[in-house]
Amino acid sequence: MLLNLRIWLDKNTYDAGETAKGTLLIKSNSSIKVRKLNFSVRGKERYLEETRSNKRGVVGGLGRSTETEKYDTFFFEDLSPFLKLTSSISYVDDRIEIPRGSTALPFHFSIPHNALESYRGKHARIAYEVEILADLGRWKGGYHYTLIFEVTNPRMTYTFGDSLYLDKEKEKKEGEPPLHMELETKNDTSDIPRFSPGEIMRGRLIIKNGGIQRIRKVIIQLNTVEHLKWRPSRIISQNIKEEIKYDKNKDMDTIAFGIQIPKRAKRSYSAKYSEYYWLLETHVDISNNPVFHAKKVVQIA
């Protein structure tokens, strides 16, 4: 191979606000000149853009729609200045000359304090990469190398943006007996309840205006929601399910519960085209009554 490009970082995962250090290796079998040598780091969000064909089908309908993969860059830093710190690479007219042999270039960059945490879902992606691209010209093509790394951020701010889903859920509950949910949280009660990975989420369910009820069974579910803003649609996955059964129907109007959040729980995030959050869902089975439901959006941070 005429030109070989490689990138290494000192580790695979970084916290927001941390400085990453790495090495770029440029190896060539002979001295070559390139038109461009782009070196950068970026954070990007994947989404799908729908396009419709103007052609009509055989039955007179509009043509098919297709989805094209797109990326929105929310973090970018040009690392090209590090290329000028070595005397091995020279700039002649409008060309960059790479000598024969190997050239190792150290570099570094800082992860933003407000960086989104890395995420890989069914459709949504939050990804970070360091990339080197060499353009050899029209006839010789180009060479490139990309290194993916992970970012974590326990201080990531989250703003709930899927109000349409909750509005629809409220419409479904119209006419049902009211079931009120209270959670023990450390943050302001006006905010979305916030918990940490590994924490036990504690709360209680209150059957309002119903008096004492004969409870047969209580189901507590903690689900994850991948909300795709570009469609809009959502992918709901059951993460944890706990069931409380009573040997004999128990008379009560308040039900205390606790559910363990996984230690490796993915943190909630809200980006331009996608959102990820947790949904606490409860079902109370009462003798001679319909099942009572209550849902609440919670933040894992």
Coordinates of C-alpha atoms in Angstrom, one line a residue:
M1 CA 0.0 0.0 0.0
L2 CA 1.4 3.4 -1.0
L3 CA 0.1 5.2 2.1
N4 CA -0.9 3.8 5.4
L5 CA -2.7 6.0 8.1
R6 CA -3.4 4.9 11.6
I7 CA -4.7 6.6 14.8
W8 CA -4.3 5.5 18.5
L9 CA -5.8 7.0 21.6
D10 CA -4.6 6.4 25.1
K11 CA -7.9 4.8 26.1
N12 CA -11.3 3.9 24.5
T13 CA -13.7 5.8 26.9
Y14 CA -13.5 9.4 28.2
D15 CA -15.6 11.5 30.6
A16 CA -17.0 14.8 29.4
G17 CA -14.4 17.6 30.1
E18 CA -11.5 15.2 29.9
T19 CA -8.5 15.6 27.6
A20 CA -7.8 12.8 25.2
K21 CA -4.3 12.1 24.0
G22 CA -3.3 10.1 21.0
T23 CA -0.8 9.4 18.2
L24 CA -1.3 9.7 14.4
L25 CA 1.0 7.4 12.3
I26 CA 1.6 8.3 8.7
K27 CA 3.5 5.6 6.8
S28 CA 4.5 5.8 3.1
N29 CA 6.5 3.5 0.8
S30 CA 7.8 6.5 -1.1
S31 CA 7.7 10.3 -1.0
I32 CA 4.2 11.5 -2.2
K33 CA 2.3 14.7 -2.6
V34 CA -1.3 15.1 -1.5
R35 CA -3.8 17.8 -2.2
K36 CA -5.4 17.8 1.2
L37 CA -4.6 16.2 4.6
N38 CA -7.6 16.7 6.9
F39 CA -7.3 15.6 10.5
S40 CA -10.2 16.2 12.9
V41 CA -12.4 14.9 15.8
R42 CA -16.1 15.1 15.9
G43 CA -19.3 14.1 17.7
K44 CA -22.3 13.3 15.6
E45 CA -25.9 12.2 15.7
R46 CA -27.3 9.8 13.2
Y47 CA -30.8 10.2 11.8
L48 CA -32.7 9.2 8.7
E49 CA -34.1 11.7 6.1
E50 CA -37.1 10.6 4.1
T51 CA -37.3 11.4 0.4
R52 CA -40.2 10.7 -2.0
S53 CA -39.8 9.9 -5.6
N54 CA -41.9 12.1 -8.0
K55 CA -42.5 9.1 -10.3
R56 CA -45.9 7.6 -10.2
G57 CA -46.5 4.0 -9.7
V58 CA -48.3 1.7 -12.1
V59 CA -51.6 2.2 -10.3
G60 CA -51.3 6.0 -10.4
G61 CA -50.1 6.5 -6.8
L62 CA -47.0 8.5 -5.8
G63 CA -43.6 6.8 -6.0
R64 CA -42.0 5.0 -3.1
S65 CA -40.3 6.9 -0.2
T66 CA -36.7 6.1 0.8
E67 CA -34.7 6.9 3.9
T68 CA -31.2 8.3 3.6
E69 CA -28.7 8.1 6.5
K70 CA -27.6 11.5 7.6
Y71 CA -25.4 12.9 10.4
D72 CA -25.7 16.1 12.4
T73 CA -22.3 17.2 13.8
F74 CA -22.6 18.8 17.3
F75 CA -18.9 18.8 18.2
F76 CA -16.0 19.4 15.9
E77 CA -12.3 20.3 16.4
D78 CA -9.8 20.7 13.6
L79 CA -6.6 18.8 14.5
S80 CA -4.7 19.7 11.4
P81 CA -2.5 22.2 13.2
F82 CA -0.7 19.3 14.8
L83 CA 0.5 18.2 11.3
K84 CA 2.5 21.5 11.1
L85 CA 4.4 20.7 14.4
T86 CA 6.7 18.2 12.6
S87 CA 9.4 19.0 10.1
S88 CA 8.8 15.7 8.3
I89 CA 5.8 17.0 6.5
S90 CA 6.4 20.0 4.2
Y91 CA 4.0 22.3 2.3
V92 CA 5.0 23.1 -1.3
D93 CA 2.8 25.4 -3.3
D94 CA -0.7 23.9 -3.0
R95 CA 0.5 20.4 -2.1
I96 CA 1.5 18.6 1.1
E97 CA 4.6 16.4 0.8
I98 CA 4.8 13.3 2.9
P99 CA 8.3 11.7 3.1
R100 CA 9.1 8.0 2.7
G101 CA 9.0 6.1 6.0
S102 CA 7.0 6.5 9.2
T103 CA 6.0 9.7 10.9
A104 CA 4.4 9.6 14.4
L105 CA 2.5 12.7 15.5
P106 CA 1.2 13.2 19.1
F107 CA -2.0 15.1 19.4
H108 CA -4.7 15.9 22.0
F109 CA -8.1 17.4 22.3
S110 CA -10.7 18.1 25.1
I111 CA -14.2 16.6 25.3
P112 CA -16.8 19.4 25.9
H113 CA -18.3 19.5 29.4
N114 CA -21.8 19.4 28.0
A115 CA -21.1 16.5 25.6
L116 CA -23.8 14.0 24.8
E117 CA -23.1 10.5 26.0
S118 CA -22.4 7.8 23.4
Y119 CA -25.4 5.9 22.4
R120 CA -26.2 3.1 20.0
G121 CA -29.8 2.2 19.6
K122 CA -32.0 0.5 17.0
H123 CA -32.1 3.6 14.8
A124 CA -30.5 6.5 16.8
R125 CA -26.8 6.9 17.2
I126 CA -24.6 9.3 19.2
A127 CA -21.0 8.6 18.1
Y128 CA -17.5 10.2 18.4
E129 CA -14.6 9.7 16.0
V130 CA -11.1 10.9 15.1
E131 CA -10.5 10.9 11.4
I132 CA -7.6 11.5 9.0
L133 CA -8.3 11.9 5.3
A134 CA -5.7 12.3 2.5
D135 CA -6.8 13.5 -0.9
L136 CA -4.2 12.3 -3.5
G137 CA -6.0 13.9 -6.5
R138 CA -8.6 13.1 -9.1
W139 CA -6.9 10.0 -10.5
K140 CA -5.2 8.6 -7.5
G141 CA -8.2 8.8 -5.1
G142 CA -7.7 9.1 -1.4
Y143 CA -6.9 7.3 1.9
H144 CA -8.7 7.7 5.2
Y145 CA -8.8 6.1 8.6
T146 CA -11.4 6.6 11.4
L147 CA -11.2 5.6 15.0
I148 CA -14.4 5.4 17.1
F149 CA -14.3 6.2 20.9
E150 CA -16.8 6.4 23.7
V151 CA -17.9 9.4 25.9
T152 CA -19.7 9.2 29.2
N153 CA -21.3 12.2 31.0
P154 CA -23.1 11.8 34.3
R155 CA -23.6 15.6 34.4
M156 CA -25.5 15.6 31.0
T157 CA -28.5 17.9 31.1
Y158 CA -31.8 16.5 30.0
T159 CA -35.0 18.2 28.8
F160 CA -38.0 16.0 28.1
G161 CA -39.3 16.5 24.6
D162 CA -41.8 13.7 23.9
S163 CA -44.9 15.4 25.3
L164 CA -47.0 14.1 22.5
Y165 CA -46.7 10.5 23.8
L166 CA -47.8 11.5 27.3
D167 CA -50.8 13.5 25.9
K168 CA -52.0 10.4 24.1
E169 CA -51.6 8.3 27.2
K170 CA -53.7 10.8 29.2
E171 CA -56.4 10.5 26.6
K172 CA -56.5 6.7 27.0
K173 CA -56.9 7.1 30.8
E174 CA -59.9 9.4 30.5
G175 CA -62.8 7.8 32.4
E176 CA -60.5 5.4 34.4
P177 CA -60.3 5.6 38.2
P178 CA -57.4 7.9 39.1
L179 CA -54.2 6.2 40.2
H180 CA -51.6 8.7 41.5
M181 CA -47.9 8.0 41.6
E182 CA -45.4 9.6 44.0
L183 CA -41.6 9.0 43.8
E184 CA -38.9 9.7 46.4
T185 CA -36.4 12.0 44.6
K186 CA -33.6 14.3 45.5
N187 CA -34.2 16.8 42.8
D188 CA -36.9 19.5 42.7
T189 CA -40.4 18.0 42.4
S190 CA -41.2 20.3 39.5
D191 CA -38.5 18.6 37.4
I192 CA -38.6 15.2 35.9
P193 CA -37.7 12.7 38.7
R194 CA -34.0 12.0 38.5
F195 CA -32.2 8.9 39.6
S196 CA -28.7 7.3 39.3
P197 CA -27.7 4.0 37.8
G198 CA -27.7 1.3 40.5
E199 CA -30.1 3.3 42.7
I200 CA -33.4 1.8 44.1
M201 CA -36.3 3.8 42.8
R202 CA -38.9 4.1 45.7
G203 CA -42.4 5.4 45.6
R204 CA -46.0 4.8 46.3
L205 CA -49.3 4.4 44.4
I206 CA -52.4 6.1 45.7
I207 CA -55.9 5.1 44.6
K208 CA -57.6 8.5 44.7
N209 CA -61.3 9.0 45.5
G210 CA -61.7 5.2 45.5
G211 CA -61.5 4.4 49.2
I212 CA -60.1 1.0 50.3
Q213 CA -59.7 -1.4 47.5
R214 CA -59.1 -5.2 47.4
I215 CA -55.7 -5.4 45.7
R216 CA -54.9 -8.7 44.0
K217 CA -51.7 -7.9 42.1
V218 CA -49.3 -5.0 41.3
I219 CA -46.9 -4.9 38.3
I220 CA -44.1 -2.4 38.2
Q221 CA -42.2 -2.0 34.9
L222 CA -39.2 0.2 34.1
N223 CA -39.0 0.7 30.3
T224 CA -36.6 2.5 28.0
V225 CA -37.9 4.7 25.2
E226 CA -35.9 5.6 22.0
H227 CA -37.8 8.6 20.6
L228 CA -37.1 9.4 17.0
K229 CA -37.9 13.0 16.4
W230 CA -37.5 12.9 12.7
R231 CA -40.5 10.5 12.1
P232 CA -41.8 10.9 14.9
S233 CA -41.9 7.5 16.5
R234 CA -40.7 5.6 19.5
I235 CA -39.3 2.2 20.4
I236 CA -40.3 1.1 23.8
S237 CA -38.4 -1.8 25.4
Q238 CA -39.1 -3.5 28.7
N239 CA -36.0 -3.4 30.9
I240 CA -37.2 -4.5 34.3
K241 CA -40.5 -6.0 35.5
E242 CA -41.4 -6.8 39.1
E243 CA -44.7 -8.3 40.2
I244 CA -46.3 -8.2 43.6
K245 CA -48.9 -10.9 44.3
Y246 CA -51.1 -11.2 47.3
D247 CA -52.2 -14.7 48.5
K248 CA -55.4 -13.1 49.7
N249 CA -56.8 -9.9 48.2
K250 CA -55.4 -7.1 50.4
D251 CA -57.5 -4.2 51.5
M252 CA -55.5 -0.9 50.9
D253 CA -55.6 2.4 49.1
T254 CA -51.8 3.0 49.1
I255 CA -49.1 0.7 47.7
A256 CA -45.4 1.2 48.5
F257 CA -42.9 -0.1 46.0
G258 CA -39.2 -0.2 45.1
I259 CA -37.4 -1.2 41.9
Q260 CA -33.7 -1.6 41.3
I261 CA -32.2 0.5 38.5
P262 CA -29.4 -1.5 36.7
K263 CA -25.9 -0.4 37.4
R264 CA -25.2 -0.2 33.7
A265 CA -28.4 1.8 32.9
K266 CA -28.0 4.1 29.9
R267 CA -28.4 7.7 30.8
S268 CA -31.3 9.8 29.5
Y269 CA -30.4 12.3 26.7
S270 CA -32.1 14.7 24.4
A271 CA -30.5 15.7 21.0
K272 CA -31.6 17.4 17.9
Y273 CA -33.1 14.4 16.1
S274 CA -33.5 11.8 18.9
E275 CA -34.2 11.3 22.6
Y276 CA -33.7 8.5 25.1
Y277 CA -35.5 8.3 28.4
W278 CA -36.9 5.9 31.0
L279 CA -40.6 5.3 31.6
L280 CA -42.0 3.9 34.9
E281 CA -45.2 2.1 34.3
T282 CA -47.5 0.5 36.9
H283 CA -50.6 -1.8 36.7
V284 CA -52.8 -2.4 39.8
D285 CA -55.2 -5.4 39.5
I286 CA -58.2 -4.8 41.8
S287 CA -61.1 -7.3 42.5
N288 CA -64.3 -6.5 40.6
N289 CA -62.6 -3.5 38.9
P290 CA -60.7 -2.7 35.8
V291 CA -56.9 -2.6 36.0
F292 CA -55.6 0.8 37.1
H293 CA -52.6 2.3 35.2
A294 CA -50.1 5.0 36.0
K295 CA -47.0 6.1 34.0
K296 CA -44.3 8.6 34.7
V297 CA -41.2 9.7 32.8
V298 CA -38.0 9.5 34.8
Q299 CA -34.5 10.6 34.1
I300 CA -31.4 8.4 34.7
A301 CA -28.4 10.6 35.1

